[in-house]
């Protein structure tokens, strides 16, 4: 297939058509509100242009007409009475107070552009932070805005250790030259019928419950499709789930011990000679050193560390080694330990030494319309400005194609004014205080030290209310035109505008308006349509043309490492210094890091701080996903709040009985960092030694000047701002705590 021969899906109807009294428009759900996936949707609008219903698009091979409750609840978000409808400002002395003054868009852009230009002229562009929350379609726009302005300090604010997706992406880029995803035939428009694809014999779900939430463009219900086709699953998860009950093996490890488990399984595979000799000898580097390293992790020792019985470790290792092909879907749990890079290196190494790399039904390298993880417009910022990026001197791994400021170092800079004083922040799709920010009270302190803060969002959030001087109303995805060019195996999807609420604008349009004021040459387009067409110019299509044909599938083939298609020089091999998958990483070694995987005992925890366990007897894991919300979104919706009305903590029945707790009562979860309120949910799905809760909670029904009670219910009060040796990874999912009842009036 020629490089520019893209495949499309035949449609019976145009992208927009009538169905009775309603207009139906095809689109993609890849922007707020909602998750990372970009499911195909049908948007139904009435004669007044109001969004009244959403259904899954049965002609889209990605989700095949299926949708979760978050998408089905879209009209409630888009039409919600509490949406931000127009730009607003307030005096900086009134931060935290509900004293907003409405502005026009022209006034808002004049104010923001004028202030940012003033800061750039007086102090340098590097003194302004550009912070995003979850990715979706925002990453392209905010990176271009930051770099065209001249700031090197774009980041995921204020996520300690950039501990969401980037540790896995950076780790794989450093060791094998690119990121791999599980092959579920998602790269083919004919999906499971494609003759080149093979169903995995085994899928390992590691630190992810895919039916509820995923990155990597992985649609969870593919698991069910593949299980119906005979695929077996192995689950690595501390909790019991519906999928774990269907699994051939469920390894219920202690939270944060993933690296030890992977190294113990590698010990078995290598010592029992179960690895793929041909692939290892031809395409890997450092196997002998790895074989020596795993001797430090015999299954008996790993069983003590992980709480997984020794025989289960051995059995799982043999099952994986003997499955041909085997694939893995992993999740945020791998990123959210302090030493995330060696953990990820160990886990993915299991699939590398067994030869499940870029083969049908294994782990495959994505094809991309745009290098999403690298941002858009990196050429716009000078080398002089790049050198001022916070964290670059401390963490050399940041130089590996990821132009992000290191968040822990950035927080230190905001609080100490070293190496220079920060002056302002542009926060877009980011509710840091309620969701991402470790030590959220410290995050607020840092934000309040800045001179000028702008927040772009759908609703007034605790972060916006606490610190913003200007708030700009963002559009939901039915109110915008856009592209789905994200993580995983990209396909060309289109986000189509079907309605308008107030004066809300798309993130792309807001950034285009502001960008034309900050650096007109970097934003030469006269319209959003022109800009979107420019982004997909390599396809030979304009945005309106793609809209008619989407989804667009890129050419794909397996084993590209054999034909030189993974390297810029066209030579066979992987895009690394050695041309091989580096089990012993030359790049890590150059950065002063251990070149091989290892296990780092979570601290605090029963292995690292046994002296604290009398006071804080439970292992705490946070961030469990719910059907009813995505991070800190959806908290305003009556339907979804009825599913999960309050933040809760899962406690084993034996533990609850010991503490005298009953279902539904409020308790404090506390450790040496702080505390947060939770309601009790008694369930046998957690180990008696472990308690588990979700994250991203705030209570929109509470008063704005109380910041919606965010500091009462925020579990990140218990999470330290402290990253790993590489600058990637932080202990969001593994800590310790005690539990006690909330007293009346608290």
mmCIF file of C-alpha atoms in Angstrom, residues 131-136 138 155-159 425-438 440 443-444 447 454-468 630-636 695-700 707-711 713-714 716 732:
data_model
loop_
_atom_site.group_PDB
_atom_site.id
_atom_site.type_symbol
_atom_site.label_atom_id
_atom_site.label_comp_id
_atom_site.label_asym_id
_atom_site.label_seq_id
_atom_site.Cartn_x
_atom_site.Cartn_y
_atom_site.Cartn_z
ATOM 1 C CA UNK A 131 -0.703 24.109 32.104
ATOM 2 C CA UNK A 132 -3.129 21.537 30.794
ATOM 3 C CA UNK A 133 -5.063 18.804 32.495
ATOM 4 C CA UNK A 134 -6.057 15.634 30.685
ATOM 5 C CA UNK A 135 -5.066 15.509 27.025
ATOM 6 C CA UNK A 136 -7.729 14.804 24.422
ATOM 7 C CA UNK A 138 -6.105 20.250 23.871
ATOM 8 C CA UNK A 155 3.336 21.149 31.506
ATOM 9 C CA UNK A 156 0.633 18.933 33.008
ATOM 10 C CA UNK A 157 -0.029 21.196 35.963
ATOM 11 C CA UNK A 158 0.378 20.183 38.831
ATOM 12 C CA UNK A 159 0.805 16.463 38.411
ATOM 13 C CA UNK A 425 -0.250 30.910 34.283
ATOM 14 C CA UNK A 426 -2.587 29.855 31.478
ATOM 15 C CA UNK A 427 -4.624 26.865 32.746
ATOM 16 C CA UNK A 428 -6.672 25.052 30.103
ATOM 17 C CA UNK A 429 -8.867 22.005 30.779
ATOM 18 C CA UNK A 430 -7.190 21.869 34.165
ATOM 19 C CA UNK A 431 -8.838 21.655 37.570
ATOM 20 C CA UNK A 432 -5.509 21.114 39.314
ATOM 21 C CA UNK A 433 -6.603 21.772 42.888
ATOM 22 C CA UNK A 434 -9.412 19.215 42.749
ATOM 23 C CA UNK A 435 -7.851 16.617 40.506
ATOM 24 C CA UNK A 436 -4.176 16.442 39.548
ATOM 25 C CA UNK A 437 -2.301 18.460 42.101
ATOM 26 C CA UNK A 438 -0.479 16.559 44.820
ATOM 27 C CA UNK A 440 -3.322 20.718 46.740
ATOM 28 C CA UNK A 443 -0.580 24.121 44.756
ATOM 29 C CA UNK A 444 -3.047 26.851 45.717
ATOM 30 C CA UNK A 447 -0.916 29.836 42.238
ATOM 31 C CA UNK A 454 -6.229 32.686 33.301
ATOM 32 C CA UNK A 455 -8.451 29.590 33.398
ATOM 33 C CA UNK A 456 -10.264 28.094 30.395
ATOM 34 C CA UNK A 457 -12.979 25.598 31.332
ATOM 35 C CA UNK A 458 -16.567 24.406 30.928
ATOM 36 C CA UNK A 459 -17.688 25.200 34.477
ATOM 37 C CA UNK A 460 -16.544 27.287 37.396
ATOM 38 C CA UNK A 461 -14.245 24.915 39.282
ATOM 39 C CA UNK A 462 -12.445 25.142 42.614
ATOM 40 C CA UNK A 463 -9.247 25.987 40.728
ATOM 41 C CA UNK A 464 -10.857 28.790 38.737
ATOM 42 C CA UNK A 465 -12.663 30.207 41.762
ATOM 43 C CA UNK A 466 -9.549 30.062 43.917
ATOM 44 C CA UNK A 467 -6.979 31.660 41.668
ATOM 45 C CA UNK A 468 -8.220 32.975 38.311
ATOM 46 C CA UNK A 630 -14.088 11.290 34.337
ATOM 47 C CA UNK A 631 -11.502 12.740 36.716
ATOM 48 C CA UNK A 632 -13.138 15.869 38.217
ATOM 49 C CA UNK A 633 -15.769 16.196 35.463
ATOM 50 C CA UNK A 634 -19.494 15.340 35.724
ATOM 51 C CA UNK A 635 -19.885 16.281 39.391
ATOM 52 C CA UNK A 636 -22.800 18.634 38.509
ATOM 53 C CA UNK A 695 -10.202 10.957 43.109
ATOM 54 C CA UNK A 696 -11.153 14.278 41.536
ATOM 55 C CA UNK A 697 -13.893 15.110 44.018
ATOM 56 C CA UNK A 698 -15.397 18.504 44.692
ATOM 57 C CA UNK A 699 -18.998 19.413 45.489
ATOM 58 C CA UNK A 700 -20.435 21.955 43.018
ATOM 59 C CA UNK A 707 -14.183 26.403 47.014
ATOM 60 C CA UNK A 708 -16.934 23.794 46.797
ATOM 61 C CA UNK A 709 -15.535 21.983 49.866
ATOM 62 C CA UNK A 710 -12.661 20.723 47.742
ATOM 63 C CA UNK A 711 -10.161 20.545 50.573
ATOM 64 C CA UNK A 713 -13.003 15.729 50.077
ATOM 65 C CA UNK A 714 -9.755 15.816 48.097
ATOM 66 C CA UNK A 716 -4.720 14.287 47.186
ATOM 67 C CA UNK A 732 -0.390 8.624 43.893
#
